[in-house]
Amino acid sequence: MTVTLNQTIPDISVPLTTLQSGEYASFSLSEYRGKKIVLYFYPKDNTPGCTNESIAFRDAIDQFSALNTLIFGVSRDSLKSHDRFKEKLDLPFELIADTEELLCQQFDVIKQKMMYGKQVRGIERSTFIIDEQGQLVHEWRKVKVADHVNEVLKTVEAL
């Protein structure tokens, strides 16, 4: 079932990086009630656009935190890939390994895309804001990385 604006998002549990403890946890939206959540879906770890987007969220983390907002990056990469990506960029937030595409399907971000002249299935760069009650309150699809994080921050400030 695809989520829509102003709808409460059904809970799904997916793997999450946790480098600090050396163990893996799972992401379950219901665990974060009372906080705003920014979920940003990106195609692949260690690619230029995804790296720039993750760095922009990293650099704005204090501003988001001050607004009672948590950031989570989501891609289909493995936990191992996420761990390396997170460590390389010193990301202060968790990355969700949606290898089974559960969140991707829920948020309808898997699309047919053209890459080097061939049709491929992949994540369409998208960002979603979920409020303290677990409702989807804002979404961006077909995101362009430049200045996107500032736009997300302004939207969270306005909530």
PDB file of C-alpha atoms in Angstrom:
ATOM      1  CA  MET A   1       0.000   0.000   0.000  1.00  0.00           C
ATOM      2  CA  THR A   2       1.398   3.367  -1.031  1.00  0.00           C
ATOM      3  CA  VAL A   3       1.258   6.193   1.484  1.00  0.00           C
ATOM      4  CA  THR A   4      -0.343   9.504   0.604  1.00  0.00           C
ATOM      5  CA  LEU A   5      -0.144  12.972   2.117  1.00  0.00           C
ATOM      6  CA  ASN A   6      -1.891  13.472   5.472  1.00  0.00           C
ATOM      7  CA  GLN A   7      -2.136   9.709   5.967  1.00  0.00           C
ATOM      8  CA  THR A   8      -0.688   7.845   8.968  1.00  0.00           C
ATOM      9  CA  ILE A   9       2.082   5.601   7.725  1.00  0.00           C
ATOM     10  CA  PRO A  10       1.725   1.887   8.519  1.00  0.00           C
ATOM     11  CA  ASP A  11       4.666   0.532  10.501  1.00  0.00           C
ATOM     12  CA  ILE A  12       7.326  -1.548   8.762  1.00  0.00           C
ATOM     13  CA  SER A  13      10.550  -2.846  10.255  1.00  0.00           C
ATOM     14  CA  VAL A  14      13.703  -2.607   8.082  1.00  0.00           C
ATOM     15  CA  PRO A  15      17.457  -2.985   8.825  1.00  0.00           C
ATOM     16  CA  LEU A  16      19.339   0.062  10.064  1.00  0.00           C
ATOM     17  CA  THR A  17      23.028   0.860  10.481  1.00  0.00           C
ATOM     18  CA  THR A  18      24.343   1.375  13.994  1.00  0.00           C
ATOM     19  CA  LEU A  19      28.082   1.800  13.789  1.00  0.00           C
ATOM     20  CA  GLN A  20      28.498   3.172  17.320  1.00  0.00           C
ATOM     21  CA  SER A  21      27.554  -0.123  18.974  1.00  0.00           C
ATOM     22  CA  GLY A  22      28.896  -2.342  16.226  1.00  0.00           C
ATOM     23  CA  GLU A  23      25.504  -4.052  15.976  1.00  0.00           C
ATOM     24  CA  TYR A  24      22.581  -3.701  13.627  1.00  0.00           C
ATOM     25  CA  ALA A  25      19.165  -2.537  14.688  1.00  0.00           C
ATOM     26  CA  SER A  26      15.926  -2.140  12.800  1.00  0.00           C
ATOM     27  CA  PHE A  27      13.994   0.970  11.881  1.00  0.00           C
ATOM     28  CA  SER A  28      10.379   1.019  12.917  1.00  0.00           C
ATOM     29  CA  LEU A  29       8.540   4.328  12.500  1.00  0.00           C
ATOM     30  CA  SER A  30       6.421   3.825  15.620  1.00  0.00           C
ATOM     31  CA  GLU A  31       9.590   3.981  17.768  1.00  0.00           C
ATOM     32  CA  TYR A  32      10.031   7.637  16.801  1.00  0.00           C
ATOM     33  CA  ARG A  33       6.564   9.013  17.608  1.00  0.00           C
ATOM     34  CA  GLY A  34       6.891  12.467  19.166  1.00  0.00           C
ATOM     35  CA  LYS A  35       9.644  13.471  16.712  1.00  0.00           C
ATOM     36  CA  LYS A  36       9.497  14.654  13.134  1.00  0.00           C
ATOM     37  CA  ILE A  37      11.235  12.357  10.647  1.00  0.00           C
ATOM     38  CA  VAL A  38      12.894  13.225   7.350  1.00  0.00           C
ATOM     39  CA  LEU A  39      13.281  10.149   5.133  1.00  0.00           C
ATOM     40  CA  TYR A  40      15.415  10.792   2.092  1.00  0.00           C
ATOM     41  CA  PHE A  41      15.560   8.051  -0.525  1.00  0.00           C
ATOM     42  CA  TYR A  42      18.637   7.989  -2.730  1.00  0.00           C
ATOM     43  CA  PRO A  43      19.767   5.638  -5.522  1.00  0.00           C
ATOM     44  CA  LYS A  44      23.178   4.358  -4.373  1.00  0.00           C
ATOM     45  CA  ASP A  45      25.932   4.791  -1.779  1.00  0.00           C
ATOM     46  CA  ASN A  46      29.159   6.447  -2.950  1.00  0.00           C
ATOM     47  CA  THR A  47      27.771   8.070  -6.085  1.00  0.00           C
ATOM     48  CA  PRO A  48      28.262  11.826  -6.617  1.00  0.00           C
ATOM     49  CA  GLY A  49      24.658  13.030  -6.159  1.00  0.00           C
ATOM     50  CA  CYS A  50      23.986  10.732  -3.205  1.00  0.00           C
ATOM     51  CA  THR A  51      27.242  11.740  -1.549  1.00  0.00           C
ATOM     52  CA  ASN A  52      26.471  15.458  -1.974  1.00  0.00           C
ATOM     53  CA  GLU A  53      22.928  15.040  -0.656  1.00  0.00           C
ATOM     54  CA  SER A  54      24.110  13.067   2.388  1.00  0.00           C
ATOM     55  CA  ILE A  55      26.806  15.652   3.147  1.00  0.00           C
ATOM     56  CA  ALA A  56      24.215  18.448   2.941  1.00  0.00           C
ATOM     57  CA  PHE A  57      21.965  16.640   5.445  1.00  0.00           C
ATOM     58  CA  ARG A  58      25.010  15.954   7.647  1.00  0.00           C
ATOM     59  CA  ASP A  59      26.001  19.624   7.621  1.00  0.00           C
ATOM     60  CA  ALA A  60      22.471  20.707   8.618  1.00  0.00           C
ATOM     61  CA  ILE A  61      21.994  18.091  11.361  1.00  0.00           C
ATOM     62  CA  ASP A  62      22.187  20.588  14.244  1.00  0.00           C
ATOM     63  CA  GLN A  63      19.450  22.736  12.693  1.00  0.00           C
ATOM     64  CA  PHE A  64      17.198  19.695  12.179  1.00  0.00           C
ATOM     65  CA  SER A  65      17.909  18.440  15.705  1.00  0.00           C
ATOM     66  CA  ALA A  66      16.921  21.826  17.139  1.00  0.00           C
ATOM     67  CA  LEU A  67      13.552  21.346  15.403  1.00  0.00           C
ATOM     68  CA  ASN A  68      12.978  17.915  17.034  1.00  0.00           C
ATOM     69  CA  THR A  69      13.652  16.247  13.666  1.00  0.00           C
ATOM     70  CA  LEU A  70      15.541  13.047  12.900  1.00  0.00           C
ATOM     71  CA  ILE A  71      17.120  12.306   9.515  1.00  0.00           C
ATOM     72  CA  PHE A  72      17.242   8.846   7.919  1.00  0.00           C
ATOM     73  CA  GLY A  73      18.752   8.014   4.528  1.00  0.00           C
ATOM     74  CA  VAL A  74      17.235   5.091   2.613  1.00  0.00           C
ATOM     75  CA  SER A  75      18.586   3.068  -0.304  1.00  0.00           C
ATOM     76  CA  ARG A  76      18.635  -0.549  -1.468  1.00  0.00           C
ATOM     77  CA  ASP A  77      22.321  -0.903  -0.576  1.00  0.00           C
ATOM     78  CA  SER A  78      23.433  -3.506   1.961  1.00  0.00           C
ATOM     79  CA  LEU A  79      24.152  -2.784   5.622  1.00  0.00           C
ATOM     80  CA  LYS A  80      27.849  -3.302   4.915  1.00  0.00           C
ATOM     81  CA  SER A  81      27.791  -0.717   2.119  1.00  0.00           C
ATOM     82  CA  HIS A  82      25.869   1.701   4.366  1.00  0.00           C
ATOM     83  CA  ASP A  83      28.390   1.236   7.179  1.00  0.00           C
ATOM     84  CA  ARG A  84      31.281   2.149   4.870  1.00  0.00           C
ATOM     85  CA  PHE A  85      29.377   5.110   3.376  1.00  0.00           C
ATOM     86  CA  LYS A  86      28.351   6.395   6.806  1.00  0.00           C
ATOM     87  CA  GLU A  87      31.882   6.084   8.173  1.00  0.00           C
ATOM     88  CA  LYS A  88      33.505   7.654   5.079  1.00  0.00           C
ATOM     89  CA  LEU A  89      31.240  10.728   5.255  1.00  0.00           C
ATOM     90  CA  ASP A  90      31.046  10.829   9.070  1.00  0.00           C
ATOM     91  CA  LEU A  91      27.240  10.846   8.904  1.00  0.00           C
ATOM     92  CA  PRO A  92      25.606  11.586  12.290  1.00  0.00           C
ATOM     93  CA  PHE A  93      22.345   9.859  11.317  1.00  0.00           C
ATOM     94  CA  GLU A  94      21.368   6.327  10.414  1.00  0.00           C
ATOM     95  CA  LEU A  95      21.011   4.763   6.975  1.00  0.00           C
ATOM     96  CA  ILE A  96      18.263   2.256   6.262  1.00  0.00           C
ATOM     97  CA  ALA A  97      19.141  -0.775   4.138  1.00  0.00           C
ATOM     98  CA  ASP A  98      15.895  -1.387   2.258  1.00  0.00           C
ATOM     99  CA  THR A  99      17.219  -4.421   0.380  1.00  0.00           C
ATOM    100  CA  GLU A 100      13.728  -5.967   0.258  1.00  0.00           C
ATOM    101  CA  GLU A 101      12.276  -2.663  -1.065  1.00  0.00           C
ATOM    102  CA  LEU A 102       9.598  -2.555   1.660  1.00  0.00           C
ATOM    103  CA  LEU A 103       9.901   1.198   2.316  1.00  0.00           C
ATOM    104  CA  CYS A 104      10.593   1.868  -1.360  1.00  0.00           C
ATOM    105  CA  GLN A 105       7.292   0.235  -2.286  1.00  0.00           C
ATOM    106  CA  GLN A 106       5.430   1.909   0.571  1.00  0.00           C
ATOM    107  CA  PHE A 107       6.619   5.338  -0.611  1.00  0.00           C
ATOM    108  CA  ASP A 108       6.423   4.423  -4.328  1.00  0.00           C
ATOM    109  CA  VAL A 109       9.986   5.481  -5.173  1.00  0.00           C
ATOM    110  CA  ILE A 110      11.029   2.545  -7.396  1.00  0.00           C
ATOM    111  CA  LYS A 111      10.808   3.726 -10.987  1.00  0.00           C
ATOM    112  CA  GLN A 112      11.985   2.729 -14.443  1.00  0.00           C
ATOM    113  CA  LYS A 113      14.875   5.019 -15.335  1.00  0.00           C
ATOM    114  CA  MET A 114      17.206   5.443 -18.282  1.00  0.00           C
ATOM    115  CA  MET A 115      20.877   4.874 -17.519  1.00  0.00           C
ATOM    116  CA  TYR A 116      23.422   4.953 -20.322  1.00  0.00           C
ATOM    117  CA  GLY A 117      20.613   4.356 -22.812  1.00  0.00           C
ATOM    118  CA  LYS A 118      19.187   1.319 -21.002  1.00  0.00           C
ATOM    119  CA  GLN A 119      16.027   0.942 -18.924  1.00  0.00           C
ATOM    120  CA  VAL A 120      16.810   0.104 -15.289  1.00  0.00           C
ATOM    121  CA  ARG A 121      14.740  -0.161 -12.112  1.00  0.00           C
ATOM    122  CA  GLY A 122      15.949   2.211  -9.457  1.00  0.00           C
ATOM    123  CA  ILE A 123      15.122   4.627  -6.689  1.00  0.00           C
ATOM    124  CA  GLU A 124      13.811   8.009  -7.763  1.00  0.00           C
ATOM    125  CA  ARG A 125      15.485  10.517  -5.430  1.00  0.00           C
ATOM    126  CA  SER A 126      12.687  11.567  -3.062  1.00  0.00           C
ATOM    127  CA  THR A 127      12.280  13.100   0.403  1.00  0.00           C
ATOM    128  CA  PHE A 128       9.402  12.788   2.863  1.00  0.00           C
ATOM    129  CA  ILE A 129       8.559  14.545   6.134  1.00  0.00           C
ATOM    130  CA  ILE A 130       6.600  12.607   8.734  1.00  0.00           C
ATOM    131  CA  ASP A 131       5.144  14.497  11.691  1.00  0.00           C
ATOM    132  CA  GLU A 132       5.221  13.587  15.394  1.00  0.00           C
ATOM    133  CA  GLN A 133       2.011  11.520  15.042  1.00  0.00           C
ATOM    134  CA  GLY A 134       3.373   9.428  12.176  1.00  0.00           C
ATOM    135  CA  GLN A 135       1.548  11.210   9.350  1.00  0.00           C
ATOM    136  CA  LEU A 136       3.122  12.057   5.995  1.00  0.00           C
ATOM    137  CA  VAL A 137       2.965  15.863   5.830  1.00  0.00           C
ATOM    138  CA  HIS A 138       5.253  16.755   2.905  1.00  0.00           C
ATOM    139  CA  GLU A 139       6.957  15.059  -0.036  1.00  0.00           C
ATOM    140  CA  TRP A 140       9.400  15.886  -2.798  1.00  0.00           C
ATOM    141  CA  ARG A 141       9.841  13.604  -5.805  1.00  0.00           C
ATOM    142  CA  LYS A 142      12.406  13.745  -8.613  1.00  0.00           C
ATOM    143  CA  VAL A 143      14.658  15.717  -6.262  1.00  0.00           C
ATOM    144  CA  LYS A 144      17.540  17.776  -7.585  1.00  0.00           C
ATOM    145  CA  VAL A 145      20.306  17.813  -4.956  1.00  0.00           C
ATOM    146  CA  ALA A 146      21.307  21.483  -5.225  1.00  0.00           C
ATOM    147  CA  ASP A 147      19.697  23.473  -2.378  1.00  0.00           C
ATOM    148  CA  HIS A 148      17.241  20.647  -1.591  1.00  0.00           C
ATOM    149  CA  VAL A 149      18.275  20.282   2.052  1.00  0.00           C
ATOM    150  CA  ASN A 150      17.686  24.009   2.659  1.00  0.00           C
ATOM    151  CA  GLU A 151      14.197  23.643   1.198  1.00  0.00           C
ATOM    152  CA  VAL A 152      13.507  20.651   3.497  1.00  0.00           C
ATOM    153  CA  LEU A 153      14.792  22.605   6.495  1.00  0.00           C
ATOM    154  CA  LYS A 154      12.559  25.594   5.693  1.00  0.00           C
ATOM    155  CA  THR A 155       9.553  23.267   5.390  1.00  0.00           C
ATOM    156  CA  VAL A 156      10.297  21.622   8.759  1.00  0.00           C
ATOM    157  CA  GLU A 157      10.672  25.085  10.362  1.00  0.00           C
ATOM    158  CA  ALA A 158       7.221  26.031   9.031  1.00  0.00           C
ATOM    159  CA  LEU A 159       5.498  22.972  10.551  1.00  0.00           C
TER     160      LEU A 159
END
